[in-house]
PDB file of C-alpha atoms and ligand atoms in Angstrom:
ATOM      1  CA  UNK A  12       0.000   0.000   0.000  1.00  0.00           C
ATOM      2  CA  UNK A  13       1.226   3.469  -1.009  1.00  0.00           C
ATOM      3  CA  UNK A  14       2.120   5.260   2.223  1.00  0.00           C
ATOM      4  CA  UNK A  15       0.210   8.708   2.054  1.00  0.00           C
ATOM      5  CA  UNK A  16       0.924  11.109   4.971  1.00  0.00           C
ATOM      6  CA  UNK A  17      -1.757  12.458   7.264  1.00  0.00           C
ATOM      7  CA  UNK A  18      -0.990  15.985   6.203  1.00  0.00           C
ATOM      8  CA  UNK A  19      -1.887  15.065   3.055  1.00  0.00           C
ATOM      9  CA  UNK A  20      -4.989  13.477   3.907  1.00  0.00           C
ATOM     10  CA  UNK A  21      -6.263  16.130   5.856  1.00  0.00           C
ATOM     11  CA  UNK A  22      -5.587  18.653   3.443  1.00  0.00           C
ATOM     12  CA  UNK A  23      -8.757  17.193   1.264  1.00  0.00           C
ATOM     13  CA  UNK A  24     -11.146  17.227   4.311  1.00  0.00           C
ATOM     14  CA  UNK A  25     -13.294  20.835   4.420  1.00  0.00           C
ATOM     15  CA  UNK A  26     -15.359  21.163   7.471  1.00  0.00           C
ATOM     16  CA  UNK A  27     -18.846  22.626   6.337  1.00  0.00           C
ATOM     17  CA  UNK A  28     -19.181  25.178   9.297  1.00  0.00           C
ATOM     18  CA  UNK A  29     -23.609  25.429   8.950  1.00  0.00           C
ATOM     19  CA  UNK A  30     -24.301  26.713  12.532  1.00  0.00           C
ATOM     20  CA  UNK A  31     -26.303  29.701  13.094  1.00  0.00           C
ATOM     21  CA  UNK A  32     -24.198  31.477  15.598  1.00  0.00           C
ATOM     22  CA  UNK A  33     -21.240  33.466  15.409  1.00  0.00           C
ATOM     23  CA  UNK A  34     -20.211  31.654  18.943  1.00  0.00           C
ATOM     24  CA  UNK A  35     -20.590  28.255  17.506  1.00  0.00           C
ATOM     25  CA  UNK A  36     -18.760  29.032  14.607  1.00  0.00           C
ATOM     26  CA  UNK A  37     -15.846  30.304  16.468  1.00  0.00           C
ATOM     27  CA  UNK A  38     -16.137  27.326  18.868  1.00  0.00           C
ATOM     28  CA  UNK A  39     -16.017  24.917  15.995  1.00  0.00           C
ATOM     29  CA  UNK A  40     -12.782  26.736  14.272  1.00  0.00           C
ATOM     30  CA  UNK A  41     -10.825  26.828  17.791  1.00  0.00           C
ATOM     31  CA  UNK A  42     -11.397  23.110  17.880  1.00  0.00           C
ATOM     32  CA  UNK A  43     -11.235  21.589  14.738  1.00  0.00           C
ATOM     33  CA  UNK A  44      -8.078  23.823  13.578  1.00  0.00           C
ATOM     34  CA  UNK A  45      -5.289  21.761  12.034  1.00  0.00           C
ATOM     35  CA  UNK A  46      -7.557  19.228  12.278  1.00  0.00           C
ATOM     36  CA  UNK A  47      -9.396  19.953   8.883  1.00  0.00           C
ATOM     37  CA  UNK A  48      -8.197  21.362   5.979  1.00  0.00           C
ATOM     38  CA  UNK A  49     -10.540  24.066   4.910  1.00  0.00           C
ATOM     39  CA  UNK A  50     -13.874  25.603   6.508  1.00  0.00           C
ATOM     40  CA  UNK A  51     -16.422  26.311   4.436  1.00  0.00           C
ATOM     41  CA  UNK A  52     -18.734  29.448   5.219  1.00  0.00           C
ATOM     42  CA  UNK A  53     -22.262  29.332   3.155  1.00  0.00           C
ATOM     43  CA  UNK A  54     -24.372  31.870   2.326  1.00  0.00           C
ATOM     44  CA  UNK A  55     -25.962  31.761   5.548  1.00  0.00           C
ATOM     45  CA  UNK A  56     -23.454  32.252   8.035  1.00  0.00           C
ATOM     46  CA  UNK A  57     -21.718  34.630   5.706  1.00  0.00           C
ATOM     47  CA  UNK A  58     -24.823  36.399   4.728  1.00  0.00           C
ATOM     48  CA  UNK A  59     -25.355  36.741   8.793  1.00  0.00           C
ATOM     49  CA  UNK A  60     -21.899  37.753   9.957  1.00  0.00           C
ATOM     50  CA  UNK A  61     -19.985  38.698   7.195  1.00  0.00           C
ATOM     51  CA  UNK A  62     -16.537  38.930   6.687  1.00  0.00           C
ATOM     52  CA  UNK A  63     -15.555  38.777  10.200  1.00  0.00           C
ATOM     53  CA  UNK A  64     -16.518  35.020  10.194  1.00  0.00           C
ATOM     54  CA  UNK A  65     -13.391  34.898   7.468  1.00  0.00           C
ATOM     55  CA  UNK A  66     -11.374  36.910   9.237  1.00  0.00           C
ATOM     56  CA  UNK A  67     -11.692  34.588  12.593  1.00  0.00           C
ATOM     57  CA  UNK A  68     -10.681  31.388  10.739  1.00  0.00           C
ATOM     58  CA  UNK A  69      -7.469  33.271   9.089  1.00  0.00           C
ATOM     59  CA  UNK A  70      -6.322  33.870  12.697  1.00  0.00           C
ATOM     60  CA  UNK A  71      -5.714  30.775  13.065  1.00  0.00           C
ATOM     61  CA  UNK A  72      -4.071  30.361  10.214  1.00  0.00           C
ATOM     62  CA  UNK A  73      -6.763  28.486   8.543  1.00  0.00           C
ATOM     63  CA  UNK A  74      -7.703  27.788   4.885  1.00  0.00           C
ATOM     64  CA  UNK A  75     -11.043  29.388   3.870  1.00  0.00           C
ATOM     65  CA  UNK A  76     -13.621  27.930   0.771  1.00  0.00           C
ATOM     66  CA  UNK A  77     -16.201  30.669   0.300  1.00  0.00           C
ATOM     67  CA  UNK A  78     -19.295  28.889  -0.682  1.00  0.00           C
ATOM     68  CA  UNK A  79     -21.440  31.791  -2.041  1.00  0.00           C
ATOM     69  CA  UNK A  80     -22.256  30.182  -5.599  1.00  0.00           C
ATOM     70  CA  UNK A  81     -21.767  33.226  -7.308  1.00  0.00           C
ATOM     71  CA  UNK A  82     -24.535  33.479 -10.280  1.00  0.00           C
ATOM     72  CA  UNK A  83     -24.993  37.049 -12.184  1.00  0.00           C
ATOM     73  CA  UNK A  84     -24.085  39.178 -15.241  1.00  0.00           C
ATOM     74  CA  UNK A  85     -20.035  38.462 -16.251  1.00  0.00           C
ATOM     75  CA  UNK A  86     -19.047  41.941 -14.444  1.00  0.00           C
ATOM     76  CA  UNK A  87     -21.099  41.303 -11.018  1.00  0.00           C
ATOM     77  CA  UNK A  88     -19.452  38.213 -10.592  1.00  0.00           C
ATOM     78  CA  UNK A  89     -15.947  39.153 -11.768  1.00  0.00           C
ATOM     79  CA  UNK A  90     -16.320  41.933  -9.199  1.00  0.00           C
ATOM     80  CA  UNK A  91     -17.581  39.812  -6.487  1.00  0.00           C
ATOM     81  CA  UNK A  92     -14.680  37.545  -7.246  1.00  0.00           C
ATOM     82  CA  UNK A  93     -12.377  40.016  -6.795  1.00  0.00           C
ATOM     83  CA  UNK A  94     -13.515  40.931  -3.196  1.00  0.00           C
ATOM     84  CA  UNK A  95     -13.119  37.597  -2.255  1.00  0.00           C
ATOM     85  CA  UNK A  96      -9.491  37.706  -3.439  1.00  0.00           C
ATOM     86  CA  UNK A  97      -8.837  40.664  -1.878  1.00  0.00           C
ATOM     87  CA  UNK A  98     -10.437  38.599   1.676  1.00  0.00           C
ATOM     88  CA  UNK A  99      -8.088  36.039   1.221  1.00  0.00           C
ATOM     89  CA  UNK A 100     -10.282  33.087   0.602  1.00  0.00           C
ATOM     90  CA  UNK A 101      -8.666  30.203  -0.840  1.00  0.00           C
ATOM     91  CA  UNK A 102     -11.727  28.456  -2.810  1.00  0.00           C
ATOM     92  CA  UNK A 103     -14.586  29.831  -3.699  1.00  0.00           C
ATOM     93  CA  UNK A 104     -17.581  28.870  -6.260  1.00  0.00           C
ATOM     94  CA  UNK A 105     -19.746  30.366  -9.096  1.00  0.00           C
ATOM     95  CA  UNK A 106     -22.553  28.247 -11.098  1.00  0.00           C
ATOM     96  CA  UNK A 107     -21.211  27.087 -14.115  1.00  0.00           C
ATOM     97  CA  UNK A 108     -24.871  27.491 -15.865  1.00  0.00           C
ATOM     98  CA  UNK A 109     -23.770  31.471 -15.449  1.00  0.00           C
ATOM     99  CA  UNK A 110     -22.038  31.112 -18.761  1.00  0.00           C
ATOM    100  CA  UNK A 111     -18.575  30.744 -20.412  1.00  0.00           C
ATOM    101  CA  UNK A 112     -18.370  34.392 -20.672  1.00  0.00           C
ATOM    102  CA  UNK A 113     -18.860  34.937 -16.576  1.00  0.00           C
ATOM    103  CA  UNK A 114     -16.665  31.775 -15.690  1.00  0.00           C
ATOM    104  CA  UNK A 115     -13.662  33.535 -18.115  1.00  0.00           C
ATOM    105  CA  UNK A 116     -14.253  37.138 -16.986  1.00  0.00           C
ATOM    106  CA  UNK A 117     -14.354  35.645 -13.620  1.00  0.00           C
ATOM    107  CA  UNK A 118     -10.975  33.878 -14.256  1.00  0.00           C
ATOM    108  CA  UNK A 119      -9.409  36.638 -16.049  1.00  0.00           C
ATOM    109  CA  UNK A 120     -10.160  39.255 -13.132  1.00  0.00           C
ATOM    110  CA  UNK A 121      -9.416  36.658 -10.018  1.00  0.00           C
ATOM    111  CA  UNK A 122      -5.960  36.609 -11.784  1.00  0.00           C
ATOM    112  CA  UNK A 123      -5.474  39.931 -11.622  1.00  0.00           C
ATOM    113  CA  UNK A 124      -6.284  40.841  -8.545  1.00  0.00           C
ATOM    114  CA  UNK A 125      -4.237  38.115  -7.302  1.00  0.00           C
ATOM    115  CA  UNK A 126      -1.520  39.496  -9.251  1.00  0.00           C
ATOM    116  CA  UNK A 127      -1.411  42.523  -7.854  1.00  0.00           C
ATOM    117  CA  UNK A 128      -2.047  41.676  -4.442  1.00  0.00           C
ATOM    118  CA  UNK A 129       1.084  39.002  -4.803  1.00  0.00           C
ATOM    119  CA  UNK A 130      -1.253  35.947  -3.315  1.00  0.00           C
ATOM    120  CA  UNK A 131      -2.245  32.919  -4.885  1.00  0.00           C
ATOM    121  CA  UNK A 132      -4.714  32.555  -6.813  1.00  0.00           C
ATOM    122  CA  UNK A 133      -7.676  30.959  -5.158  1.00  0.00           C
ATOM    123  CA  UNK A 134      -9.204  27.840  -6.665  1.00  0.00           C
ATOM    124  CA  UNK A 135     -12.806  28.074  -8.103  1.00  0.00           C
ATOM    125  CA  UNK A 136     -15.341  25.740  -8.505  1.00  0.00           C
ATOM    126  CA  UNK A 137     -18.311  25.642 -10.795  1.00  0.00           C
ATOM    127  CA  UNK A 138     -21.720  24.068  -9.600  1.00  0.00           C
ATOM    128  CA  UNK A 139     -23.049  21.992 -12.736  1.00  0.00           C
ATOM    129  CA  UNK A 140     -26.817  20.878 -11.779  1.00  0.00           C
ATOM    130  CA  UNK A 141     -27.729  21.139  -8.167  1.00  0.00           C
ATOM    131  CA  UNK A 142     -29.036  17.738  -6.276  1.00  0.00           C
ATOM    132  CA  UNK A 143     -31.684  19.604  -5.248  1.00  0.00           C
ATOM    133  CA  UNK A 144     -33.234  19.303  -9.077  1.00  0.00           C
ATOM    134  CA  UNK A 145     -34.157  15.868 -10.786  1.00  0.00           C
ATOM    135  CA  UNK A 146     -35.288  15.808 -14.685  1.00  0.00           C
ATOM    136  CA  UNK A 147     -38.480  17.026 -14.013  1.00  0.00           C
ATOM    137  CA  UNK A 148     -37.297  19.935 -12.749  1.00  0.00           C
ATOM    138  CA  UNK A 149     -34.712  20.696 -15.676  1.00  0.00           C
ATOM    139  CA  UNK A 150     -36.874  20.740 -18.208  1.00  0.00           C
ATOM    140  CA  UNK A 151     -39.899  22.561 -16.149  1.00  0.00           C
ATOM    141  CA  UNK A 152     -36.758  24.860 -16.077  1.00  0.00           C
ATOM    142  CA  UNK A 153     -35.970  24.843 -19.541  1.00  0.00           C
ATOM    143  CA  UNK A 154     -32.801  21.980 -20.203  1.00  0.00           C
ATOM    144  CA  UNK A 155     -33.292  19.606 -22.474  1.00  0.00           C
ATOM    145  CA  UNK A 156     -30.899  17.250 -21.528  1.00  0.00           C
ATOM    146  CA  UNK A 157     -30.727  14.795 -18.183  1.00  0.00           C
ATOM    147  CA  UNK A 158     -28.748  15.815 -15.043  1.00  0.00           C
ATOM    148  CA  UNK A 159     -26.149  13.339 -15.903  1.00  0.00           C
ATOM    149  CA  UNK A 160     -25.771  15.109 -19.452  1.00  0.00           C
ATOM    150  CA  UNK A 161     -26.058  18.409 -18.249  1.00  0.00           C
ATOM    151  CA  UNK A 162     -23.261  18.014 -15.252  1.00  0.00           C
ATOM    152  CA  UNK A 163     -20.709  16.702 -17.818  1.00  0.00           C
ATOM    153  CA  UNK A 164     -21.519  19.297 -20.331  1.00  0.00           C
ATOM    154  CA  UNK A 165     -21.805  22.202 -17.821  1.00  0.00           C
ATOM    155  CA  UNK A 166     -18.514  21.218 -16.240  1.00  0.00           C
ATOM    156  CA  UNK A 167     -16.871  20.814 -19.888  1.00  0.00           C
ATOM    157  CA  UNK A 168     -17.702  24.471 -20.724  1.00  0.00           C
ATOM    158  CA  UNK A 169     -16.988  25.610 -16.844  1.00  0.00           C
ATOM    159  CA  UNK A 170     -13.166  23.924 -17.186  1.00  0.00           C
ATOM    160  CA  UNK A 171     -12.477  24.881 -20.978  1.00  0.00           C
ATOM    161  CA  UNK A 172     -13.858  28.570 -19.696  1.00  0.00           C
ATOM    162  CA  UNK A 173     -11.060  28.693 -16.860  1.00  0.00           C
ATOM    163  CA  UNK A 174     -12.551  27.094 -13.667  1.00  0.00           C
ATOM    164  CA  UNK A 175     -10.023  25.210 -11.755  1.00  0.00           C
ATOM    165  CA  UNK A 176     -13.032  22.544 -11.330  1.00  0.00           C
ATOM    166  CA  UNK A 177     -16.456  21.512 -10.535  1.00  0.00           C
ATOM    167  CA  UNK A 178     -18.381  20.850  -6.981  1.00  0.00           C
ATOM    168  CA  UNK A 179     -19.535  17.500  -7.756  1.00  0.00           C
ATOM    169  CA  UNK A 180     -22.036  14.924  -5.911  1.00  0.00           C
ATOM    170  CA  UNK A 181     -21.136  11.667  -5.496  1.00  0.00           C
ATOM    171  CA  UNK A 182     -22.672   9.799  -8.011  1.00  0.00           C
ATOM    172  CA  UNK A 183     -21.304  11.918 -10.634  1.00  0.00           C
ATOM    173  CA  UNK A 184     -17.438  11.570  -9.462  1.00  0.00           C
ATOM    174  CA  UNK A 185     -16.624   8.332 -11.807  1.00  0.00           C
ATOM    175  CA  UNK A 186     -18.548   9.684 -14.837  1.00  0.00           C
ATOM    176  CA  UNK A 187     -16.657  13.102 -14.446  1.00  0.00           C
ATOM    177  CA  UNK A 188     -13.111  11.455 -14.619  1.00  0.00           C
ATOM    178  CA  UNK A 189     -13.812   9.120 -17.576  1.00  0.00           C
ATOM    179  CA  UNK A 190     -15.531  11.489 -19.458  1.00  0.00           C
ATOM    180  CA  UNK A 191     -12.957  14.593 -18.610  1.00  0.00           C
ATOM    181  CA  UNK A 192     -10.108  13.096 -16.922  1.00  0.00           C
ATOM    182  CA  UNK A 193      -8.044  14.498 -14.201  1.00  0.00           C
ATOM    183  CA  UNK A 194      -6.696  17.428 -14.657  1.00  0.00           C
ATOM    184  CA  UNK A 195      -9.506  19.734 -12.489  1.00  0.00           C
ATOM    185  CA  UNK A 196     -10.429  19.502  -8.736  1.00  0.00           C
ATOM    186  CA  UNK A 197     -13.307  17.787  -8.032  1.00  0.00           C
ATOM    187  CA  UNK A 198     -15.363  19.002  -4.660  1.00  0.00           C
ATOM    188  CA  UNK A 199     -17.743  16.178  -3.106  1.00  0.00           C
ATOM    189  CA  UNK A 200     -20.062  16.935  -0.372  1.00  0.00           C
ATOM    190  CA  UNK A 201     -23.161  13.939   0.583  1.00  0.00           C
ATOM    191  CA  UNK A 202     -20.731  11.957   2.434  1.00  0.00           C
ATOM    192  CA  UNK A 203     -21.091   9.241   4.838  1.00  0.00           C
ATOM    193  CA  UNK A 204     -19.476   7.028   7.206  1.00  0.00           C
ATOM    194  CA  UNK A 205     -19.906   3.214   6.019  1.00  0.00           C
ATOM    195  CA  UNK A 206     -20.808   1.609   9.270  1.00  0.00           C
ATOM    196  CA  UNK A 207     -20.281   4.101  12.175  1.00  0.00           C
ATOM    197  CA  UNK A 208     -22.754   7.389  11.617  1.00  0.00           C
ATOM    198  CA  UNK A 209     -25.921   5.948  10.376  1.00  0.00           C
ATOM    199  CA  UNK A 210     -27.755   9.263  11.244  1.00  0.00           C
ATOM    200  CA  UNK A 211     -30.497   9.381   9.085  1.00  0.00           C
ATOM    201  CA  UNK A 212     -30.903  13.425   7.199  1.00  0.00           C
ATOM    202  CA  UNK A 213     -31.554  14.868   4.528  1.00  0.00           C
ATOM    203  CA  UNK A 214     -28.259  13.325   2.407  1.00  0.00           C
ATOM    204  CA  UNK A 215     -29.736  10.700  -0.555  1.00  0.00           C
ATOM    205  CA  UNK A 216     -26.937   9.985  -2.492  1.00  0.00           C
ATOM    206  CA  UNK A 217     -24.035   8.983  -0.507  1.00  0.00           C
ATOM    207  CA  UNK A 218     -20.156   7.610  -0.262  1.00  0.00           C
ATOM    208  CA  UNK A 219     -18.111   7.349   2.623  1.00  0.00           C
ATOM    209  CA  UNK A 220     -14.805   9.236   2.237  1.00  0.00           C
ATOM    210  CA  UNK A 221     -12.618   6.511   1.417  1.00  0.00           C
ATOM    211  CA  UNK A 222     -15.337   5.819  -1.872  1.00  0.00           C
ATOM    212  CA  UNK A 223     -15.502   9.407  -2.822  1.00  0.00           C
ATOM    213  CA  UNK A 224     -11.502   9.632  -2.673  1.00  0.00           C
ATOM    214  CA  UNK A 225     -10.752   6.391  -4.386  1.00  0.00           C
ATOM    215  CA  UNK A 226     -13.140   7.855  -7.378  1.00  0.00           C
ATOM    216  CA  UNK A 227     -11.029  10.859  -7.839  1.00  0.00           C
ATOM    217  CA  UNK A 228     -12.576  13.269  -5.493  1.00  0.00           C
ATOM    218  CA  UNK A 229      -9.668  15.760  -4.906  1.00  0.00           C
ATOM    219  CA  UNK A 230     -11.656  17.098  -1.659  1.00  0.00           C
ATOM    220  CA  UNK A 231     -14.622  16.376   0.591  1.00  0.00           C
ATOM    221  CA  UNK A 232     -16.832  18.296   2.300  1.00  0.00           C
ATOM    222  CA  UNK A 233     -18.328  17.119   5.516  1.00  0.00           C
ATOM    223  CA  UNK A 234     -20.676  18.678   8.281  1.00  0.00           C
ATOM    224  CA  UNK A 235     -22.865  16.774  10.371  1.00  0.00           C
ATOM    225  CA  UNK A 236     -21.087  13.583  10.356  1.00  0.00           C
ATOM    226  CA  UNK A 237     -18.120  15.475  12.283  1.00  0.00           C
ATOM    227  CA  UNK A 238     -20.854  18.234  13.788  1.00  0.00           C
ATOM    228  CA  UNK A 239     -22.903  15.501  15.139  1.00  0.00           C
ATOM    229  CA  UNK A 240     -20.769  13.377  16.071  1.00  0.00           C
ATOM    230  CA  UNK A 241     -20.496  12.166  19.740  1.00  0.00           C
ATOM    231  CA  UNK A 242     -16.747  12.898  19.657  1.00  0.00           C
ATOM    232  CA  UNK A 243     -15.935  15.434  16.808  1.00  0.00           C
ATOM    233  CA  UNK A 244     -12.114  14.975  16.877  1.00  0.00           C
ATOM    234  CA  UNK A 245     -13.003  11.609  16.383  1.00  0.00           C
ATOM    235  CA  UNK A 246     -14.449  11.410  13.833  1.00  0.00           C
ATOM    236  CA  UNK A 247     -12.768  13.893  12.190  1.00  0.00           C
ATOM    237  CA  UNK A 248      -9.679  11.398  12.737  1.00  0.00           C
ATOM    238  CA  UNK A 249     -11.706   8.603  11.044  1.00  0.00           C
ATOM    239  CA  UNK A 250     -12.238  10.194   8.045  1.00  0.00           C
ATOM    240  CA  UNK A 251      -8.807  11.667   7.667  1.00  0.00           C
ATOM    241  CA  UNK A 252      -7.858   7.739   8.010  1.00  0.00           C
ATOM    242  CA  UNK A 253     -10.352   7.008   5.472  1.00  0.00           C
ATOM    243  CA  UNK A 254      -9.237   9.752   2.976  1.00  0.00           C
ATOM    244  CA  UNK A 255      -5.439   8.313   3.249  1.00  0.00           C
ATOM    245  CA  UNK A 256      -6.392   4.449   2.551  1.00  0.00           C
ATOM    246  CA  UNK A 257      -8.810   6.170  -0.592  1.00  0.00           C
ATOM    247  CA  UNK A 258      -5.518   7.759  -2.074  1.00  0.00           C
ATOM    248  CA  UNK A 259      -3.366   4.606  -1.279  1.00  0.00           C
ATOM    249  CA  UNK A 260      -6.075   2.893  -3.552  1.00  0.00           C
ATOM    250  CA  UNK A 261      -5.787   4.905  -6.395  1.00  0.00           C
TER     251      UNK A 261
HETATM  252  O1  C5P B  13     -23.801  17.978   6.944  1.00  0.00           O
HETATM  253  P1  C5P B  13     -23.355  17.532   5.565  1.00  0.00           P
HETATM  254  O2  C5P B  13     -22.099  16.695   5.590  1.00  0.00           O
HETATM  255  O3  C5P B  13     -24.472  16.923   4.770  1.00  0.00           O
HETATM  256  O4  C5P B  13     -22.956  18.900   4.877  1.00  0.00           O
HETATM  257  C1  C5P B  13     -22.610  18.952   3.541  1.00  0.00           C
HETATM  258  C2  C5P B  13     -22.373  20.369   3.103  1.00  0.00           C
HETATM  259  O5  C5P B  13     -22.237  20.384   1.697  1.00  0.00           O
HETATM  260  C3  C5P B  13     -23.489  21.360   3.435  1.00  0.00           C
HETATM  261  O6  C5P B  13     -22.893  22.642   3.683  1.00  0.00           O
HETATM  262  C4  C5P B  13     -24.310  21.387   2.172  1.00  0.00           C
HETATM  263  O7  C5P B  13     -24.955  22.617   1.957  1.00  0.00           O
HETATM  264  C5  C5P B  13     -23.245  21.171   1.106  1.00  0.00           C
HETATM  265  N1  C5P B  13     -23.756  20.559  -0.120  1.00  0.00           N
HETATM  266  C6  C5P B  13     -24.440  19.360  -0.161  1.00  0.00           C
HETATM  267  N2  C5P B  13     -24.906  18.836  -1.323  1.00  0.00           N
HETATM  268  C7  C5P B  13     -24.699  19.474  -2.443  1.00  0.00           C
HETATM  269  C8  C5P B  13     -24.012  20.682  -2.451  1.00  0.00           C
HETATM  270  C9  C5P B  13     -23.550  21.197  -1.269  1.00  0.00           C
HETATM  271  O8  C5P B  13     -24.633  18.741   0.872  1.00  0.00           O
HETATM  272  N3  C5P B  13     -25.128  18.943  -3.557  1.00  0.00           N
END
């Protein structure tokens, strides 16, 4: 078996902080730091708090995926790109059905203003189809194609436009690689422990970590199977475990 470190390993695992309180949040970042390797702040803690939630989890030297789905005009969301360059996010994500033209503008100005602020570039991620819509819904929106169509199309034009890679469920993570390969980051959340958290919510379509890995996931994201968890640290430690033996199979 290939030895992978547990640096490495943890690296891939984001935390999905979805609390509703600023004193939670910052109770959750003081514990799980250097345990994870990324929080991710969603619309509503960020819409709720603001910046300041960012700012709490780069004093601790954390890593930061802004999870804001950015979906506009080209210039709104090149914009709002830029101001989450400029706070120091290191992932953040747009929908890729916004358009070639808004993923390249988006690209074009993230570079930039990375550029002239001398940081890396942060990774972004394009939402294909959301899990939240089935066929039905696609074409009472309009698509004429299937979900499983659309998300390899969508994520075609969203990684030939510029996006570093797609947010991806888990059922899509084996048809992604053989139909685009694997040269773009794939982000999975829906996942869950084989044997040991049978919680039952709201998550259909599942893997556990070490699944989602061995397909080619490049990172996870997990809440409530660390958040709800008896013992967070854990857990946490489980999947970190599982997320090394997923890259040792390979
Ligand atoms: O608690 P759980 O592990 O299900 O959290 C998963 C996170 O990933 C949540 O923040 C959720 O909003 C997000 N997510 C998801 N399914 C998607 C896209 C995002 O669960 N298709």
């Amino acid at each position: 078996m290939k030895n992978i470190s547990n640096n490495r390993a943890t690296d891939k695992l984001i935390f999905a902080l979805d609390v509703q309180s600023y004193k939670e949040a910052l109770s959750w970042i003081d514990l799980l730091s250097g345990h994870v390797g990324m929080f991710k702040v969603g619309k509503e803690l960020f819409t709720a708090f603001g910046p300041k939630i960012v700012d709490s989890i780069k004093e601790k030297n954390q890593k930061i995926f802004l999870d804001l789905k950015f979906h506009d005009i080209p210039n709104t969301v090149a914009r709002a790109a830029q101001a989450a360059v400029k706070l120091g996010v290191d992932m953040f994500n747009i929908h890729a059905s916004g358009g070639s033209k808004m993923i390249r503008e988006t690209v074009l100005a993230v570079d930039d203003c990375a550029a002239n602020l001398k940081i890396k570039k942060p990774v972004i991620v394009a939402v294909t189809v959301l899990t939240s819509l089935d066929d039905h819904d696609l074409n009472e929106i309009g698509f004429k194609k299937n979900a499983d169509e659309l998300v390899i199309d969508l994520a075609r034009m969203a990684i030939t436009a510029g996006a570093s890679g797609v947010v991806a469920s888990p059922r899509d993570i084996y048809a992604l690689r053989n139909n685009l390969g694997n040269d773009f980051v794939i982000v999975t959340p829906g996942i869950r422990a084989g044997e040991k958290i049978k919680k039952a919510d709201d998550q259909k379509r599942t893997l556990s970590a070490y699944e989602a890995i061995k397909a080619g996931a490049d990172y996870i994201v997990v809440g409530r199977p660390i958040s709800a968890a008896e013992k967070p640290l854990v857990a946490c430690g489980q999947i970190i475990q599982e997320i090394a033996e997923g890259l040792a199979a390979r």
